[in-house]
Backbone as JSON, one array per atom type, in Angstrom:
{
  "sequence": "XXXXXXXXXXXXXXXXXXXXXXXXXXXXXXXXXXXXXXXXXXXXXXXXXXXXXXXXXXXXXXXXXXXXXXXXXXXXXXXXXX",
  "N": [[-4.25, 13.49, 111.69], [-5.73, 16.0, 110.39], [-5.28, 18.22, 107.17], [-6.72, 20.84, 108.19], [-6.52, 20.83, 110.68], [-4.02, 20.84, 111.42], [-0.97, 22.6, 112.48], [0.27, 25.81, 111.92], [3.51, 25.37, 111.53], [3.73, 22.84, 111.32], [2.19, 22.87, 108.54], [4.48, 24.06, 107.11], [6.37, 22.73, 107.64], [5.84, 20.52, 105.85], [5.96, 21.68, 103.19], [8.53, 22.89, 103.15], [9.55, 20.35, 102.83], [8.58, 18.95, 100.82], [8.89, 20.96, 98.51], [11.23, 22.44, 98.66], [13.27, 21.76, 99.82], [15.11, 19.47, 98.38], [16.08, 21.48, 96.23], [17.76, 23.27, 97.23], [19.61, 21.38, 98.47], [21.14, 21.34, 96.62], [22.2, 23.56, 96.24], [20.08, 25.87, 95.17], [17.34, 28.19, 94.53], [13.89, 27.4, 94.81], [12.32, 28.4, 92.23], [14.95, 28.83, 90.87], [16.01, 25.84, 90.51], [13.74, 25.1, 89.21], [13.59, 25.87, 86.69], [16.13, 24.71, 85.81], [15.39, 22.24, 85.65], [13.06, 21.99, 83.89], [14.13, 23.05, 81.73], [16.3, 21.01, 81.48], [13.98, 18.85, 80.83], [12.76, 19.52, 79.12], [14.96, 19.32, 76.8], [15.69, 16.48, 77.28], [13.36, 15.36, 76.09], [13.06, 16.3, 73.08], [15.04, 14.81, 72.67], [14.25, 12.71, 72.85], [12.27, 12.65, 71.0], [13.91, 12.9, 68.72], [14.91, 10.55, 68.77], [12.66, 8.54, 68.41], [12.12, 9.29, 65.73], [14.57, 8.81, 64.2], [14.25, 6.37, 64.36], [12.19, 5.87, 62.28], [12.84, 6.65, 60.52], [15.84, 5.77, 59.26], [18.15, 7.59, 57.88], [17.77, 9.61, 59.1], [18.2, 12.22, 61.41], [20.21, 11.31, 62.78], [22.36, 11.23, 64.76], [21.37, 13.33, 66.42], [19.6, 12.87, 69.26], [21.51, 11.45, 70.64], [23.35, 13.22, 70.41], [22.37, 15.2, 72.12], [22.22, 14.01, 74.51], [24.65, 13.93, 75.32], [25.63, 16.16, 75.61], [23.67, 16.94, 77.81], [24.49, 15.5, 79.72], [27.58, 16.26, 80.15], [26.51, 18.6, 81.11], [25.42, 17.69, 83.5], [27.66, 16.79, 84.85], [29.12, 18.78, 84.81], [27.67, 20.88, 87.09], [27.69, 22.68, 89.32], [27.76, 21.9, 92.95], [26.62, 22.73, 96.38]],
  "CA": [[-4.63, 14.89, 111.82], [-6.42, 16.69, 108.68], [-4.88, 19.53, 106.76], [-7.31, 21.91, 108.59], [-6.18, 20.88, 112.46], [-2.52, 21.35, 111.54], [-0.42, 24.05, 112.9], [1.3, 26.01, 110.75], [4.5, 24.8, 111.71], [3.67, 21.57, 110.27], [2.23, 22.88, 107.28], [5.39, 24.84, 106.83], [7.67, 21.35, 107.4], [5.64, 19.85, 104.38], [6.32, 22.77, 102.18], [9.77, 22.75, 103.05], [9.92, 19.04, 102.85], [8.19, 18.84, 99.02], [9.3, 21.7, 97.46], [12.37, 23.59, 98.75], [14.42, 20.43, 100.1], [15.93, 19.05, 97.44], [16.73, 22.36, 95.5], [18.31, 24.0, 98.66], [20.44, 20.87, 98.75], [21.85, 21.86, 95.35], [22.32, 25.0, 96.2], [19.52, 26.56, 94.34], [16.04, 28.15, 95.06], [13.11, 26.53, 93.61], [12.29, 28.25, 90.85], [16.4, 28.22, 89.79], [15.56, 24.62, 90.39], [12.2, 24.48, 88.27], [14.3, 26.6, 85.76], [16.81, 24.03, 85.12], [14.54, 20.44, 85.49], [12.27, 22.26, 82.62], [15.13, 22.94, 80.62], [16.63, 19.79, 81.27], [12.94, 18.15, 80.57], [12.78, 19.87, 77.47], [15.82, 18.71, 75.73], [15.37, 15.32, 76.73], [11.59, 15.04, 74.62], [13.55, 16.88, 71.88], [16.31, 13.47, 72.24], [13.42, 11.11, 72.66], [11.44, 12.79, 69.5], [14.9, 12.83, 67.35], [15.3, 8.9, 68.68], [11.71, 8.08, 67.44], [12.11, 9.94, 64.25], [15.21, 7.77, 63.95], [13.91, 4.77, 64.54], [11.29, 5.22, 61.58], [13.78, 7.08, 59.02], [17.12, 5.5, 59.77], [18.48, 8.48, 57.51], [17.0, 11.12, 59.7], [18.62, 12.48, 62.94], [21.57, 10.26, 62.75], [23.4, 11.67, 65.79], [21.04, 14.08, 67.04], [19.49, 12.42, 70.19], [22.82, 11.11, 71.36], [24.74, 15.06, 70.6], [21.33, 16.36, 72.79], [22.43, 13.39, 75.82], [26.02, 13.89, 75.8], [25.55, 17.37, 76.28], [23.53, 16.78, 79.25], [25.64, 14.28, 80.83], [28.42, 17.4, 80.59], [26.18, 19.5, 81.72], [24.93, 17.76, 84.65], [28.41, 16.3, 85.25], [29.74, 19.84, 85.52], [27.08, 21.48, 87.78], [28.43, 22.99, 90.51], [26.78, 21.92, 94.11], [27.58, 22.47, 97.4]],
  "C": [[-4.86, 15.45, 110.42], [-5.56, 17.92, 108.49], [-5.07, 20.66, 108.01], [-7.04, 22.14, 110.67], [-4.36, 21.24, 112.27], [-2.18, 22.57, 112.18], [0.46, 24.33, 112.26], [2.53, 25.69, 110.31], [4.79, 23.35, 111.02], [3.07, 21.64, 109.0], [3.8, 23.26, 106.63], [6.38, 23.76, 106.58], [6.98, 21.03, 106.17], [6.12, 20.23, 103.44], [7.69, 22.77, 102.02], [10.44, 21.53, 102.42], [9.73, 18.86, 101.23], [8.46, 19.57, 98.27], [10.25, 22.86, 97.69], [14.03, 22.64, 99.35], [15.58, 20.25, 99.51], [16.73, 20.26, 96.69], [17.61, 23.51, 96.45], [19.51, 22.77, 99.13], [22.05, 20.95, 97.37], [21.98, 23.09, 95.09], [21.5, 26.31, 95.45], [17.75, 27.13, 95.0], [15.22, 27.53, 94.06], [12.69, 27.27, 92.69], [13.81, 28.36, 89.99], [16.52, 26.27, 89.7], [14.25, 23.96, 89.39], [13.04, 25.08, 86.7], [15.11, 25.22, 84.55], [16.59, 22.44, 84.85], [13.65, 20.76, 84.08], [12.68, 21.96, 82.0], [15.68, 21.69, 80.16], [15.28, 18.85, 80.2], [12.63, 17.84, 78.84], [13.59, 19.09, 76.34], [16.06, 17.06, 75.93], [14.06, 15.02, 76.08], [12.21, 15.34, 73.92], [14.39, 15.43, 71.61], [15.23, 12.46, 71.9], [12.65, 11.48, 71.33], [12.79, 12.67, 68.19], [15.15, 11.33, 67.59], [14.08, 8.31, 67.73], [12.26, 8.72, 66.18], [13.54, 9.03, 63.85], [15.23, 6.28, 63.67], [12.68, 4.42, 63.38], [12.38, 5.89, 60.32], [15.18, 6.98, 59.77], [18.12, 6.81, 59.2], [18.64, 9.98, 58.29], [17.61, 11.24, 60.97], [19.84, 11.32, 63.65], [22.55, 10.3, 64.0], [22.45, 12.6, 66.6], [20.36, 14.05, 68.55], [20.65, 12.16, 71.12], [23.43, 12.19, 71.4], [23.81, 15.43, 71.87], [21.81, 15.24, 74.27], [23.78, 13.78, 75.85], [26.15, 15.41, 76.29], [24.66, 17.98, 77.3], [24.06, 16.4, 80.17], [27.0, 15.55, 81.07], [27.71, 18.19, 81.67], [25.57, 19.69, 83.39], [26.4, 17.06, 85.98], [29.54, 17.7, 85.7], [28.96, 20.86, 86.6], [27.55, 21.28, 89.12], [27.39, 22.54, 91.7], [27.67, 21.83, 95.14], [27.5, 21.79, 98.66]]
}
């Protein structure tokens, strides 16, 4: 059945199904869910650009990738869900 024969009801399960699911199982709506995957997103590129930059100046960013994971791993190890 095409998009356009659906009934709304089954568009409405998709919608639910792809983008309110998961963040409704973590107690959150989706954009407090897009909120905190960004954020998250963010500061891991920031770990993976202080790992490269490590990996060409051993001097450089000596800890800073690993401080930016451990304080995810708290942060996702204390997030409340219900």
């Amino acid at each position: 059945m095409s998009d356009a024969t659906k009934l709304p009801s089954q568009k409405t399960g998709f919608v639910e199904k792809v983008f309110l699911e998961h963040p409704a199982s973590v107690d959150e709506t989706f954009w407090e869910h897009f909120r905190f995957a960004m954020t998250f997103g963010f500061w891991l590129a920031l770990a993976a650009c202080a790992a490269f930059i490590h990996a060409l100046v051993p001097a450089l960013c000596k800890t800073t990738g690993s401080d930016i994971i451990c304080k995810l791993h708290a942060r996702i190890v204390n997030r409340v869900t219900h």
